[in-house]
Each structure stands twice: as structure tokens, then as C-alpha cells.
Coordinates of C-alpha atoms and ligand atoms in Angstrom, one line a residue:
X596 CA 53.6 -21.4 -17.0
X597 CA 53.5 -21.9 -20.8
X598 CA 55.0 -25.9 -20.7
X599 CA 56.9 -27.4 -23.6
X600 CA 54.5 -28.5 -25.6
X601 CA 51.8 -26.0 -25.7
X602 CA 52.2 -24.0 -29.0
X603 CA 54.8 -21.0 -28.9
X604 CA 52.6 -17.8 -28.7
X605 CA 51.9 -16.2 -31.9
X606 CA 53.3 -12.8 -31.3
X607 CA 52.2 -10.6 -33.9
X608 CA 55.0 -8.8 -35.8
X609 CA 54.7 -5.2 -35.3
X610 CA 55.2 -2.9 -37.9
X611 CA 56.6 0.8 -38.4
X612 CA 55.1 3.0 -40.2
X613 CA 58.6 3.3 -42.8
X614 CA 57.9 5.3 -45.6
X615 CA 55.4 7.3 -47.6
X616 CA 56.2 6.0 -51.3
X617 CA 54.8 7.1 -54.8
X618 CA 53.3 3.4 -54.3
X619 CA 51.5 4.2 -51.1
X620 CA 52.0 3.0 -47.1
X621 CA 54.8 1.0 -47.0
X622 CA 55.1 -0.8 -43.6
X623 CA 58.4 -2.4 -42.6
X624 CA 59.2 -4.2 -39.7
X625 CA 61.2 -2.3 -36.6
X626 CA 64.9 -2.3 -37.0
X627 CA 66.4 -4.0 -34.1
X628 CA 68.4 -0.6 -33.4
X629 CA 65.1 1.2 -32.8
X630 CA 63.7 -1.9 -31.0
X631 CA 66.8 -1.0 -28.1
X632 CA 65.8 2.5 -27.0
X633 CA 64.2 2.3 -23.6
X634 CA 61.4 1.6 -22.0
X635 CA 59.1 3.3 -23.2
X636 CA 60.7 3.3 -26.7
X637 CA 57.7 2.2 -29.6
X638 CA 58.7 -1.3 -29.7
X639 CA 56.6 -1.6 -25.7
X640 CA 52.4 -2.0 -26.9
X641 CA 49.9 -3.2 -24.5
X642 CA 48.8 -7.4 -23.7
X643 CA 45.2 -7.9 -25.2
X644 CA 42.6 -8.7 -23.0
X645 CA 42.3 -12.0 -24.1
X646 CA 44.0 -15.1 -24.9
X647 CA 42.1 -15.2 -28.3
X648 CA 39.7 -18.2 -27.5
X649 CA 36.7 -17.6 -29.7
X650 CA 34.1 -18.6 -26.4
X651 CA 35.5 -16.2 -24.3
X652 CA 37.1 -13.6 -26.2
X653 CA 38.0 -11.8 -22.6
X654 CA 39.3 -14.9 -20.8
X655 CA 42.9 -15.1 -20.1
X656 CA 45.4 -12.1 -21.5
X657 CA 48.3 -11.7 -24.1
X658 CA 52.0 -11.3 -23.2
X659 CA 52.0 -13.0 -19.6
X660 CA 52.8 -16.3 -18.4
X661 CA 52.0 -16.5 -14.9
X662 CA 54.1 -18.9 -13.0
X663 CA 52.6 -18.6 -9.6
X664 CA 49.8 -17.4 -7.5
X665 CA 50.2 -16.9 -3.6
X666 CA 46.8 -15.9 -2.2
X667 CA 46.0 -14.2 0.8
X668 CA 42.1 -14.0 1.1
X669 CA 40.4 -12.8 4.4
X670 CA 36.4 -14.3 4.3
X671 CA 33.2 -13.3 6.0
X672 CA 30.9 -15.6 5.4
X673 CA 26.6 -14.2 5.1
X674 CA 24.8 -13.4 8.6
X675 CA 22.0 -15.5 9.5
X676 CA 19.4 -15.6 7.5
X677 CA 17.3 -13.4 7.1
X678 CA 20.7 -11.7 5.6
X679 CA 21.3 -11.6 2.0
X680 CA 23.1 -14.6 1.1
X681 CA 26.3 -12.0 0.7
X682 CA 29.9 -13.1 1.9
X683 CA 32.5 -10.2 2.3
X684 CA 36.3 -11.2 0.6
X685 CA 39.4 -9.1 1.1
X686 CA 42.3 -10.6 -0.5
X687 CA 46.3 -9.9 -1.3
X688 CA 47.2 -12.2 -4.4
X689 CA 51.1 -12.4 -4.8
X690 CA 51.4 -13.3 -8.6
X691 CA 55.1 -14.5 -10.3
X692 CA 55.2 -14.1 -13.7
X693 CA 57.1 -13.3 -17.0
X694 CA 56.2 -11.1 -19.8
X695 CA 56.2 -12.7 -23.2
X696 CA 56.0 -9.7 -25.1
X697 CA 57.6 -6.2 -24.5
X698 CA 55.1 -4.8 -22.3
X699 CA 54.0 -1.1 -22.0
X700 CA 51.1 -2.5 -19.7
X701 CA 48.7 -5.9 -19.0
X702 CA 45.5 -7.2 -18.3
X703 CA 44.3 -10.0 -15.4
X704 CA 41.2 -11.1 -15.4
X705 CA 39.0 -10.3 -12.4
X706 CA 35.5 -9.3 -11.8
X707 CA 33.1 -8.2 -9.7
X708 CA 35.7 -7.2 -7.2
X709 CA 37.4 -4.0 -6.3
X710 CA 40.8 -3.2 -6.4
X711 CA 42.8 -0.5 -4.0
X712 CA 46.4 -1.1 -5.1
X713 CA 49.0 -2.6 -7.6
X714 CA 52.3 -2.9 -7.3
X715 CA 55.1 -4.7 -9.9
X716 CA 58.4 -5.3 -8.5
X717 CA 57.4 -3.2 -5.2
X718 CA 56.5 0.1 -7.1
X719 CA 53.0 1.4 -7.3
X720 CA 51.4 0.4 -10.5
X721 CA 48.4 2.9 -11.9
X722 CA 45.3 0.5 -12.8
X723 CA 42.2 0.5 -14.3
X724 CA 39.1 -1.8 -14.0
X725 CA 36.3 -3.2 -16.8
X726 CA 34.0 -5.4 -17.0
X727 CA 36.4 -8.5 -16.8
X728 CA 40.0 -6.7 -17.4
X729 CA 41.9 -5.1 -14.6
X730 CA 44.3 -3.1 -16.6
X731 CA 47.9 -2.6 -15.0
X732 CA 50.3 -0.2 -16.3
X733 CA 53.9 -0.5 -14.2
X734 CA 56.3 2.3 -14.1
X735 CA 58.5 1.3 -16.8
X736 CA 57.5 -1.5 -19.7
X737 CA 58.5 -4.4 -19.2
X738 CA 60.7 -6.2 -21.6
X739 CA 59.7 -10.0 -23.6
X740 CA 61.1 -12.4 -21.0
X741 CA 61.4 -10.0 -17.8
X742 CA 60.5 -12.2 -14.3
X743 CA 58.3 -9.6 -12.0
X744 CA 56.2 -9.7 -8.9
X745 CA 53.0 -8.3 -8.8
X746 CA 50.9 -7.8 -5.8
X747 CA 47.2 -7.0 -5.9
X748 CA 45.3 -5.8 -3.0
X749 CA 41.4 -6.0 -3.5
X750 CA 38.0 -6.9 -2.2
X751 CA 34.6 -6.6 -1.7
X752 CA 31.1 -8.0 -1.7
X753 CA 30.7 -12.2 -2.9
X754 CA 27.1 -13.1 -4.3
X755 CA 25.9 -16.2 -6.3
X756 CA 27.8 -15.9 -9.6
X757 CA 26.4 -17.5 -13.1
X758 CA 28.5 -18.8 -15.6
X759 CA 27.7 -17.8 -19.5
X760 CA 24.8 -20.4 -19.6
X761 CA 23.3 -19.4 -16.3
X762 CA 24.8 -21.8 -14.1
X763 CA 25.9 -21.4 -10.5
X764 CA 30.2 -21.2 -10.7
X765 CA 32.9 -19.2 -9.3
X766 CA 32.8 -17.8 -5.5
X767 CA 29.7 -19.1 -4.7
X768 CA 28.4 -17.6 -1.2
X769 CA 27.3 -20.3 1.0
X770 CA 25.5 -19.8 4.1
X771 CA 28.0 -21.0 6.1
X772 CA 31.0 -20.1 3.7
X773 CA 31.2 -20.9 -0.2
X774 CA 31.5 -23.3 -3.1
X775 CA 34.6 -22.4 -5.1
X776 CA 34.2 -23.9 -8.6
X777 CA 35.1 -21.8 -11.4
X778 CA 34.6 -23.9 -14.7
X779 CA 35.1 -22.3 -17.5
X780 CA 35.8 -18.8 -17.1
X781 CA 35.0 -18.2 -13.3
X782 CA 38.4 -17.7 -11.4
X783 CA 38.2 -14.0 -12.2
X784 CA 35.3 -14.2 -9.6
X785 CA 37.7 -14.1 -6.3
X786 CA 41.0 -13.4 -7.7
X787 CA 43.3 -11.7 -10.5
X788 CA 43.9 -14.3 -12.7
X789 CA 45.5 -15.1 -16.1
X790 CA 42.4 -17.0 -16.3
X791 CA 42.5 -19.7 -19.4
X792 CA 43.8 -23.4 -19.3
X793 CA 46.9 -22.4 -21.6
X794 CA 48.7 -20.8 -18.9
X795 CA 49.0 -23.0 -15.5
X796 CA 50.6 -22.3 -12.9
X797 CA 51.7 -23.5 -9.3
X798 CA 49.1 -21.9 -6.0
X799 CA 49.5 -21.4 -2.0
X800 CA 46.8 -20.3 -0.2
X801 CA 46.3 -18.6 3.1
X802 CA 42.3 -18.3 3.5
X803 CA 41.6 -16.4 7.0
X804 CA 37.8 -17.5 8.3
X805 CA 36.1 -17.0 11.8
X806 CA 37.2 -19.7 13.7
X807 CA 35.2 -23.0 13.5
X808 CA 34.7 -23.0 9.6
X809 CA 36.9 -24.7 7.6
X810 CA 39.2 -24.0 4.5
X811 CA 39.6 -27.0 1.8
X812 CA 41.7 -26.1 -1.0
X813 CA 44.1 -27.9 -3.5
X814 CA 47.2 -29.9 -2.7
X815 CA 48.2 -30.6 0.6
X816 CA 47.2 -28.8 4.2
X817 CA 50.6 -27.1 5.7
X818 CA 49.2 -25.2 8.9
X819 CA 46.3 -23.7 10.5
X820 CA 46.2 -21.2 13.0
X821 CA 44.1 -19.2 15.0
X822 CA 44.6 -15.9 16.5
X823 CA 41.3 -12.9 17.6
X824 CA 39.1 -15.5 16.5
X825 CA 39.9 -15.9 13.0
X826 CA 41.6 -19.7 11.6
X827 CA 44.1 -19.2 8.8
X828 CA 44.4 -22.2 6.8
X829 CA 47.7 -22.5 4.6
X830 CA 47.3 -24.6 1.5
X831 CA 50.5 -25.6 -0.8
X832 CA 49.9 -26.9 -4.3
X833 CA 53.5 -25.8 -5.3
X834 CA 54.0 -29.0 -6.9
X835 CA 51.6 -29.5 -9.8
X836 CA 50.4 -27.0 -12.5
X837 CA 47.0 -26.2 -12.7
X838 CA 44.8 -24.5 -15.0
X839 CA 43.0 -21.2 -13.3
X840 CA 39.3 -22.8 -13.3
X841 CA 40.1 -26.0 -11.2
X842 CA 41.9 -23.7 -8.2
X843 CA 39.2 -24.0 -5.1
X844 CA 39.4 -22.5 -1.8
X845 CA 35.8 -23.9 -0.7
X846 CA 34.5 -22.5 3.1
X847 CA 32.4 -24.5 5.2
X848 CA 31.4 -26.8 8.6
X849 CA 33.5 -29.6 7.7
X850 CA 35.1 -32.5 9.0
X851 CA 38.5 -33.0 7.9
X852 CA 40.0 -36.3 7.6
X853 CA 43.3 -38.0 6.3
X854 CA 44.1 -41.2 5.0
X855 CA 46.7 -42.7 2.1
X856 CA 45.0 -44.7 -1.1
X857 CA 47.6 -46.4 -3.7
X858 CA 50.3 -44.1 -1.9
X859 CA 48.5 -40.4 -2.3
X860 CA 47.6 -38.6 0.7
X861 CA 44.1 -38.1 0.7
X862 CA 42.7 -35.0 2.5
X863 CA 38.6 -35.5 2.5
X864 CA 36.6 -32.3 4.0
X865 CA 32.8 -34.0 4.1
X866 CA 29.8 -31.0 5.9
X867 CA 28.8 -32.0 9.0
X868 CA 25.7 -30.8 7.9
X869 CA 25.2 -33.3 5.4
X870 CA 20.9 -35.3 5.8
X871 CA 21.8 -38.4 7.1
X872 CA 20.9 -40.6 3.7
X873 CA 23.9 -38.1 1.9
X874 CA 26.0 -38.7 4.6
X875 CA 25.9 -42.5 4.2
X876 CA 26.1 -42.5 0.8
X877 CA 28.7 -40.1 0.6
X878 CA 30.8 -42.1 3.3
X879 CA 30.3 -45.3 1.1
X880 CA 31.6 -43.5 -2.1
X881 CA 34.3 -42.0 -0.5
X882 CA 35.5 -45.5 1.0
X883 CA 36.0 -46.8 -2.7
X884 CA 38.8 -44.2 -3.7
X885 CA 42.0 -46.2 -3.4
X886 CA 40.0 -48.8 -5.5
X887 CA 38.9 -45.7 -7.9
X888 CA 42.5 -44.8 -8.2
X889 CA 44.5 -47.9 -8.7
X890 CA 41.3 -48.6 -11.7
X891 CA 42.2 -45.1 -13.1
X892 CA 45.6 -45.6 -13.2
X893 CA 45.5 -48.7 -14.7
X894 CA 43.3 -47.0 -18.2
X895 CA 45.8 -43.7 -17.8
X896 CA 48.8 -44.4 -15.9
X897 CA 50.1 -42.9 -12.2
X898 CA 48.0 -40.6 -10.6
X899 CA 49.7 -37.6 -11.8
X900 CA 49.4 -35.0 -8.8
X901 CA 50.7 -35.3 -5.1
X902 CA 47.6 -35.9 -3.1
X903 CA 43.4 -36.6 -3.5
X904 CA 40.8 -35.9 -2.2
X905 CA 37.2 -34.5 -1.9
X906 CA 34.9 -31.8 -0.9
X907 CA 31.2 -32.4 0.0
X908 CA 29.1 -29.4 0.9
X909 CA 25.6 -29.2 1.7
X910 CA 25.0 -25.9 -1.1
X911 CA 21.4 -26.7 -1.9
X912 CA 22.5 -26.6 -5.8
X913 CA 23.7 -30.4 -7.4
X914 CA 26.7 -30.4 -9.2
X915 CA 30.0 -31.4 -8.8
X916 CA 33.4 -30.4 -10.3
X917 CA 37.1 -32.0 -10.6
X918 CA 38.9 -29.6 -8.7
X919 CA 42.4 -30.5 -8.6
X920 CA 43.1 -33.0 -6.3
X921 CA 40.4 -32.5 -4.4
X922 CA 36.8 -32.6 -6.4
X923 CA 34.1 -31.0 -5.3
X924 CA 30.8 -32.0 -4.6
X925 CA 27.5 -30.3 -3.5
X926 CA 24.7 -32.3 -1.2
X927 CA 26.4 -36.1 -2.2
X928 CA 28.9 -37.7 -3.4
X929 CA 28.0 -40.4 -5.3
X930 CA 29.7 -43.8 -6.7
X931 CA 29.5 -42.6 -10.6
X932 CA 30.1 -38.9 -9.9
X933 CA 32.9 -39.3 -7.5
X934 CA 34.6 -41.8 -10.6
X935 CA 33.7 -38.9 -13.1
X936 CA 35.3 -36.3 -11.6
X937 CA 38.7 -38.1 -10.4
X938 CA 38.8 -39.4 -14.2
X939 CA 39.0 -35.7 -14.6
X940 CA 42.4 -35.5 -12.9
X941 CA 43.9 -37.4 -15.6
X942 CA 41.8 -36.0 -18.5
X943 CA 41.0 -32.3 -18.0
X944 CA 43.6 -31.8 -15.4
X945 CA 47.0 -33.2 -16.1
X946 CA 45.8 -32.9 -19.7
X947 CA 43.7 -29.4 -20.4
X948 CA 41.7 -27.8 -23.3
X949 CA 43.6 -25.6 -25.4
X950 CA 40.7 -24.3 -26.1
X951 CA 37.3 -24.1 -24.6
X952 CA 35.7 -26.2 -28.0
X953 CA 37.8 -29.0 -27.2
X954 CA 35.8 -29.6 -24.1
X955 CA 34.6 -32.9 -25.6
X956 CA 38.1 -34.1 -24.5
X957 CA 37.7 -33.4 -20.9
X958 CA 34.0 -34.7 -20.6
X959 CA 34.0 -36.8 -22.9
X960 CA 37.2 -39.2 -21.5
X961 CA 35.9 -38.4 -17.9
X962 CA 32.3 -39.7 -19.0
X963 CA 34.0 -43.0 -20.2
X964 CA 36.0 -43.6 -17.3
X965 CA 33.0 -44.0 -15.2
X966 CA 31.5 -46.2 -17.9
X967 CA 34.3 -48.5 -17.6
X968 CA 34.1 -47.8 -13.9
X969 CA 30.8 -49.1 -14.1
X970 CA 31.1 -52.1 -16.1
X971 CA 34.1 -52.9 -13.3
X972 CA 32.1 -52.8 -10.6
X973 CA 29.2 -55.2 -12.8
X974 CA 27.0 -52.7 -13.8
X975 CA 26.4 -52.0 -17.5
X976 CA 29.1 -53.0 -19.8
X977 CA 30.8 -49.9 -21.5
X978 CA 29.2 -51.7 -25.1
X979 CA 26.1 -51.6 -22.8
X980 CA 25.8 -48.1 -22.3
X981 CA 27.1 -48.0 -26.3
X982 CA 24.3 -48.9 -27.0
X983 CA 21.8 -47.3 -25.2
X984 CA 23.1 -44.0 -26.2
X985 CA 22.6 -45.0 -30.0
X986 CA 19.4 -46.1 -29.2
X987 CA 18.5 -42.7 -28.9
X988 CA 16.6 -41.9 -31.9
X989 CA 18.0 -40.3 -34.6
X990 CA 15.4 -37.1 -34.2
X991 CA 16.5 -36.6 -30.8
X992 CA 17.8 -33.1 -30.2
X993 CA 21.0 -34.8 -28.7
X994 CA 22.5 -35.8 -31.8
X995 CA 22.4 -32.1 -33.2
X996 CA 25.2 -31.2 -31.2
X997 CA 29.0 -30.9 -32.8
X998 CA 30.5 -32.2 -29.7
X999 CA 34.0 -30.7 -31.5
X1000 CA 32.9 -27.5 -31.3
X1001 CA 29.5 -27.2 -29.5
X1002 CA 29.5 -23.6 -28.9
X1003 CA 29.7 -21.5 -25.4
X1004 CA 25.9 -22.0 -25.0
X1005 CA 26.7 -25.7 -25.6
X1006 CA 29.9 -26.5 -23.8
X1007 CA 28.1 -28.7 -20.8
X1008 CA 25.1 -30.2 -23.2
X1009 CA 24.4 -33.6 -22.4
X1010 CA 25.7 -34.7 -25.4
X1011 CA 29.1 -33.1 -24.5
X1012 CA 29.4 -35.8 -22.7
X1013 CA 27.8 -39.0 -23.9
X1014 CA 28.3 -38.6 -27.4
X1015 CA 32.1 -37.7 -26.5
X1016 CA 31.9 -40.6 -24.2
X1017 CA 30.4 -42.4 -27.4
X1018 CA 33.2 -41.1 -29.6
X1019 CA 35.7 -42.8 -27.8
X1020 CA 33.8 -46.1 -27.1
X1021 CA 33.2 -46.1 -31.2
X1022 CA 37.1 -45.3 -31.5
X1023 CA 38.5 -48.1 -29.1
X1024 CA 36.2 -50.5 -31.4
X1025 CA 37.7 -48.7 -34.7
X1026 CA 41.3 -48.9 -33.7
X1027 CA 41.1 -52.4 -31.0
X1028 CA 41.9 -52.4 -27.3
X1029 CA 45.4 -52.1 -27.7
X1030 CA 45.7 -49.2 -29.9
X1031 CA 42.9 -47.4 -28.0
X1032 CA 44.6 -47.8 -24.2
X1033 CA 47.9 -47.1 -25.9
X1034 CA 46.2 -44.2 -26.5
X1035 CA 44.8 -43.2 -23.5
X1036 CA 48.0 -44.1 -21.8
X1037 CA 50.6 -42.0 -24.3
X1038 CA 48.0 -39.2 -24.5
X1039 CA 47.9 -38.3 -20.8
X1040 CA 51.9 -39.0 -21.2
X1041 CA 53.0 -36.6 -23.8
X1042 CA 50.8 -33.8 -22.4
X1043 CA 51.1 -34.1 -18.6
X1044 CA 51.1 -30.5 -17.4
X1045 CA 50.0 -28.9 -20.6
X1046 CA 47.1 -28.0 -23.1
X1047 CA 46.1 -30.1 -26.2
X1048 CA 43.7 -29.7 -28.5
X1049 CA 41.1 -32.0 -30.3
X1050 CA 43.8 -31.7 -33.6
X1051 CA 46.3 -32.9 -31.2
X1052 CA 44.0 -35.9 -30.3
X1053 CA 43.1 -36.8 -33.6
X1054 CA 47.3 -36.8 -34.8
X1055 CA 47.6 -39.2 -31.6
X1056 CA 45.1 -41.4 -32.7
X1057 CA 46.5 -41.3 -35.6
X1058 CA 49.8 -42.0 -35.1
X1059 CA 49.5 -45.1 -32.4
X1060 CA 46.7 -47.0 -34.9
X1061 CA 48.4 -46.4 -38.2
X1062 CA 44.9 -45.5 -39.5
X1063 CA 43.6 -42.3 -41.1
X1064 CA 40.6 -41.7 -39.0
X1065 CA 39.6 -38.0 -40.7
X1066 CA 36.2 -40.0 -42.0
X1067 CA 35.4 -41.3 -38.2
X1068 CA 36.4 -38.2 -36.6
X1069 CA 34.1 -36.0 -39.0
X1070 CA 31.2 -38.6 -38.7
X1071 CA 31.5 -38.1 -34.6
X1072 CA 32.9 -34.8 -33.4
X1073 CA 31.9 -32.3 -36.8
X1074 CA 27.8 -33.9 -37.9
X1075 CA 24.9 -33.2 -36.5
X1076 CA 23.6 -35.9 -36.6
X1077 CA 23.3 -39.7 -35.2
X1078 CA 26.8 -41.5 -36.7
X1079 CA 25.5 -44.2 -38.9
X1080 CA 28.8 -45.1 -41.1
X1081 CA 32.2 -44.4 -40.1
Ligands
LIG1988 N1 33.2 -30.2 -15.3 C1 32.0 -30.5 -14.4 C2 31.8 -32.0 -14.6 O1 31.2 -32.5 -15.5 C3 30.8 -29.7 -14.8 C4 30.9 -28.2 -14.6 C5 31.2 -27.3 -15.5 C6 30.8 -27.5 -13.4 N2 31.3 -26.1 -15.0 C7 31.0 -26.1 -13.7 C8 30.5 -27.9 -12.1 C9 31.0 -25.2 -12.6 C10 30.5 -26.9 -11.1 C11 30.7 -25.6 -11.4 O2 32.4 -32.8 -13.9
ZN1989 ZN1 33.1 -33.8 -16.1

């Protein structure tokens, strides 16, 4: 779902060729007779593969808007070891959406997996698969506007997927399940998937495992039931958008529990397999979330989804991720990571990247909310951790990053996040603590549910100080180098 404010999609105007003139080609645009013949009349041309976002030209597609995704995955998680560390997926994604341009045919993204059958509407569809592009051509086009159904049937073989810099994302095969974390570009790992944060859309899950293992996946549990020794899990996050890469449907020996924090449910699936130390810690970080949540939504405003929670699995690889409303964590959750990441649901979540260079904004705002977390809880003061960071010297590879554009290679750099972090700590003292939580408050406000980009910030910041902060935005998101004047 495109929402309100995200920018209308530029649909290029398509052109006929009119006329051979003494002047050369002339190209006109179609009448809007000709534009009425039929299906399959010229006006119908095939989605691009991609959304157009310069770090992942393939990521996303043209002329969809998905509205929904209804997954159906049956899992096998690896064999003891000494079995490959291979998981086997079968899966039947149900997938409402609307064409935005008049289609002849269009892409999902999904790799890695094989599919058997397409259908749109309930008619077969003939496919194709590349690289990351499953191709789908329906019957007849489909017109700008037209609502369909599309059912994909597919499956095969999981592994250990790497994300564009070599890190672990996507269906990641546990032992004893998997890891589902797909930032940036790593939903088109386990299903077919309009995969960029411009187009969200509402999920259900129905995840099938061998009995014993345990599903945790977004928004709130409906059923589970078990039949021939397999446990189907049904997940509903039907009320909230959410961008492709924070979806997670993670596998593993958990224990399930429930609680309510500031009002949201709270669904916590912790591995029973956890070494003890991880298991107190994580207990001890994961008794502070109602306090987490009333501090967040005191910088940012309500908690903007319908429950919380978190995943902790004992995957050998650190790293943690904001899955919405219910972050993920690998081997420990702890205190500054678990504030992090449900910062995130205001900043990342409600409030996406409309493009993958604004990615400063997400870690950035979610790197200062556990700053101020910290200083709450009488650790460093936010100006504390100020100034540490520009105590790093000014030859320090750190400050040669354009956190406003950092580059694919570049998008998680540590200075992603503390000179964004930095950025906004240098802002709040630029504009004063009013302006700057005003800020913080209206910018989660005006783009609840959507996509904004770092010009969208900047006009924001604009607007609620009254100042012209091009010099101070320049100086910190666009120099490579340590800010001295701004
Ligand atoms: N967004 C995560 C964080 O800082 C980091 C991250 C990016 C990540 N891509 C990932 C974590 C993939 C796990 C998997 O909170
Ligand atoms: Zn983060």
C-alpha cells in the first residue's frame, strides 16, 4: 500500500511512434481512443524490475502496490549435525494487490527459491525466474487501478544468506529452525515480495513446523494447531503497514510468554537454549520494556503498532534487528540493544526510508533514542556521548563517511549511526529542546505508515525551527569530514 503521503509514482508517459516528418521521428503521446482497445492493445508494457532505488536497482518493482501478503510456509528445519546446516521451505503466498500502471505483465522479487505455479485472479499465469525477478505474465493485462489476487506456490532448499556487504540476513537456517531478518533487500529470500519500504503492506502468516518448535512472527498470535506431527502457528499483523524487510517468521525452541506494558500486548519468544549468563541478562532487559515504552513514547508519541515484543535466539551470529513489533535478537538481549531496536518502531518502522540512502534516518534517530535511554537510566548524558564521538580525531576513517548518502557498501558503517546519532544531538542544540522534540514528535506524526526521505527531514526541520538549516545539514549529512562550523 502506497499511503497518502508517499510521492505519486512517476509513471513515465509513453509515446507512439506518430509520424515520419520531413523534420525526422516525431513522437506524440497515445490518443486516449487508441489507449481503449483491449487488453492487449499497445498502451499494456511490462513493470520494471525495480522500484528505481540507485542501491538496489532490482529491489522492489514498477506498476504494483501490494496491499497484502497471506503466507502459507511449510518448514523443515536441518538434520542433526553432521547435516549441512540446510532447512527445506515450501510455501503458498496469497498476495492482494493493485496495478498502478496498465500492465502487460510484472515482476516480485524472490530469490533463491523455486517456483511451480502462478495464478492471478484464479487463472494460471506463465512465469519466468532471474536472478532476483520472478516475472508473471497473467492472461490478459491488467489495467492502471485493477485489484487482483495472486497466488504463488514455491519452494526449495534454505541456506545462510549474505546481504550486499556480506552479512548474515534473510531466511537464515538455524539448527533448530531460522533467524528471519531481512534488512535491506532480503525478503525475496523466503517469499515473493514487492520488496522496498515504499510499498507496505498488511501480513498473516500460517508457518507449519514439526511439532515442538516454535513460530514467532509479527503482530499478534491467533492459533496454533497441531495435526501428524506438524504445529501450525497463525500470525495476524492485519492491522499495521509494514515495509517488506522488517516481516519475520523466526523458527526455534522457545518459550513463549505474554504480558501487557503501557497497554500493548507483549508476545516475548526467549530460546530455551540460551547459556545461562544470556538468559539472565536477557530476562533483566526484557523486564524494562513497559519502562522502555512509556520513555519512547514520551520523545515520539503512542506506540504506533498493536502489540511488542521480542525474539531471542541462540544463532551463534550477534546482531539484532527491529522487526516489527517484535525485534529480534541473536544470543542476548541486551539493555542498549533492546532500547535501539524498539526506537526503531517509531523511526524506521512507522516512519521508513524512501530510499535506502536515507538510512541515516532510521539509525541514526534509533542510535539517539538509546542515548537518551542511557542518560535516563544515569549513564552518560546524551552531550556525554556528544562528546566522545567528536573526540574522535579528525583523521579517523569514521568521519569520511556521507552519512546522507553512504553508499550500499556503507549503509550499516558505524558512522551510519553515531554520526547520524551526532547529527541530531548537534540539531536539538541548533534548533533548542523544544523545536527539536517538536520535531521528533510531528515527524513520526505526519509520516506514520509511510516513507520519507532525508529532503523530507530537512523541510520538517525547517519548518518547526523557522531556521534555514541548508549550511548545518551540508556540514553533517554531505562532508567528509569531522563538522567543525555549522
Ligand atoms: N537495523 C539493524 C540495527 O541496527 C542492523 C541490521 C541491518 C541488521 N541489516 C540487518 C540486523 C540484517 C540483522 C539482519 O538495529
Ligand atoms: Zn538500528
Amino acid at each position: 500500500m502506497v499511503a497518502a503521503v508517499a510521492r505519486p509514482s512517476s509513471r513515465g508517459a509513453r509515446y507512439l511512434l506518430a509520424a515520419l516528418s520531413t523534420a525526422g521521428l516525431v513522437l506524440a503521446p497515445i490518443p486516449a481512443s487508441a489507449a481503449d482497445d483491449g487488453d492487449h492493445g499497445p498502451r499494456f508494457s511490462p513493470g520494471s524490475a525495480g522500484v528505481g532505488d540507485p542501491y538496489f536497482p532490482l529491489a522492489g518493482n514498477g506498476g504494483i502496490d501490494v496491499e497484502h501478503y497471506d503466507l502459507e510456509l511449510r518448514y523443515t528445519p536441518p538434520a542433526a549435525e553432521p547435516a549441512p546446516l540446510e532447512g527445506h521451505l515450501e510455501g503458498t503466498a496469497t498476495i492482494d494487490l493493485e496495478a498502478t500502471e496498465d500492465l502487460s505483465r510484472f515482476n516480485l522479487d524472490l530469490r533463491g527459491l523455486t517456483v511451480t505455479e502462478v495464478e492471478v485472479d484464479g487463472r494460471r499465469a506463465t512465469f519466468t525466474q532471474q536472478e532476483n525477478e520472478l516475472v508473471v505474465t497473467p492472461r490478459r493485462g491488467l489495467r492502471d487501478g485493477k485489484d487482483v489476487e495472486v497466488v504463488v506456490e514455491y519452494g526449495g532448499t534454505t541456506g545462510r544468506p549474505l546481504d550486499a556487504t556480506g552479512a548474515l540476513y534473510g531466511w537464515v537456517t538455524t539448527r533448530d529452525g531460522a533467524m528471519v531478518a531481512n534488512e535491506p533487500d532480503g525478503a525475496a529470500t523466503w517469499f515473493p515480495v514487492n520488496d522496498h519500504p515504499t510499498d507496505k503492506a498488511t501480513f498473516t502468516f500460517a508457518v507449519a513446523v514439526p511439532e515442538g518448535l516454535v513460530v514467532a512472527a509479527n503482530g499478534l498470535l491467533v492459533d496454533r494447531s497441531t495435526e501428524d506431527g506438524l504445529t501450525t502457528w497463525l500470525w495476524d499483523a492485519s492491522e499495521d503497514l509494514m515495509a517488506p524487510y522488517l516481516a519475520t517468521a523466526s523458527i526455534g525452541n522457545y518459550r513463549l510468554s505474554t504480558s501487557t506494558a503501557a497497554g500493548v500486548p507483549v508476545i516475548d519468544a526467549v530460546d530455551a537454549d540460551l547459556t545461562e549468563p544470556n538468559a539472565r541478562q536477557t530476562a533483566a532487559t526484557l523486564a524494562l520494556t513497559e519502562d522502555m515504552l512509556e520513555f519512547f513514547e514520551g520523545i515520539f508519541g503512542d506506540y504506533p503498532f498493536v502489540a511488542y515484543g521480542s525474539i531471542v535466539d541462540d544463532d551463534s551470529v550477534d546482531y539484532a534487528l527491529e522487526t516489527q513489533t517484535r525485534s529480534l535478537f541473536s544470543l542476548v538481549a541486551d539493555e542498549a540493544t533492546a532500547a535501539h531496536e524498539l526506537a526503531h518502531s517509531w523511526v524506521g518502522n512507522a516512519v521508513s526510508p524512501e530510499r535506502w540512502s536515507d538510512i541515516w534516518l532510521n539509525e541514526g534517530w534509533a542510535t539517539y533514542g538509546e542515548q537518551l535511554w542511557t542518560e535516563h537510566r544515569g549513564g552518560r548524558t546524551a552531550q556525554q556521548q556528544f562528546d566522545a564521538l567528536m573526540r574522535t580525531p579528525a583523521n579517523d576513517p569514521l568521519w569520511t563517511v556521507r552519512v546522507g548518502d553512504p553508499g550500499a557498501a556503507n549503509m550499516f558503517a558505524g558512522a551510519v549511526y553515531l554520526r547520524g546519532a551526532g547529527t541530531l544531538h548537534a540539531l536539538r542544540l541548533r534548533i533548542g529542546d523544544d523545536d527539536f522534540f517538536d520535531l521528533a514528535r510531528e515527524w513520526v506524526g505526519r509520516y506514520d505508515g509511510a516513507a520519507a526521505s532525508t529532503a523530507d527531514f530537512e523541510a520538517l526541520a525547517e519548518e518547526v525551527s523557522g531556521e534555514d538549516l541548508d549550511h548545518f545539514f551540508d556540514v553533517w549529512l554531505r562532508t567528509a569530514t569531522r563538522p567543525a562550523n555549522w
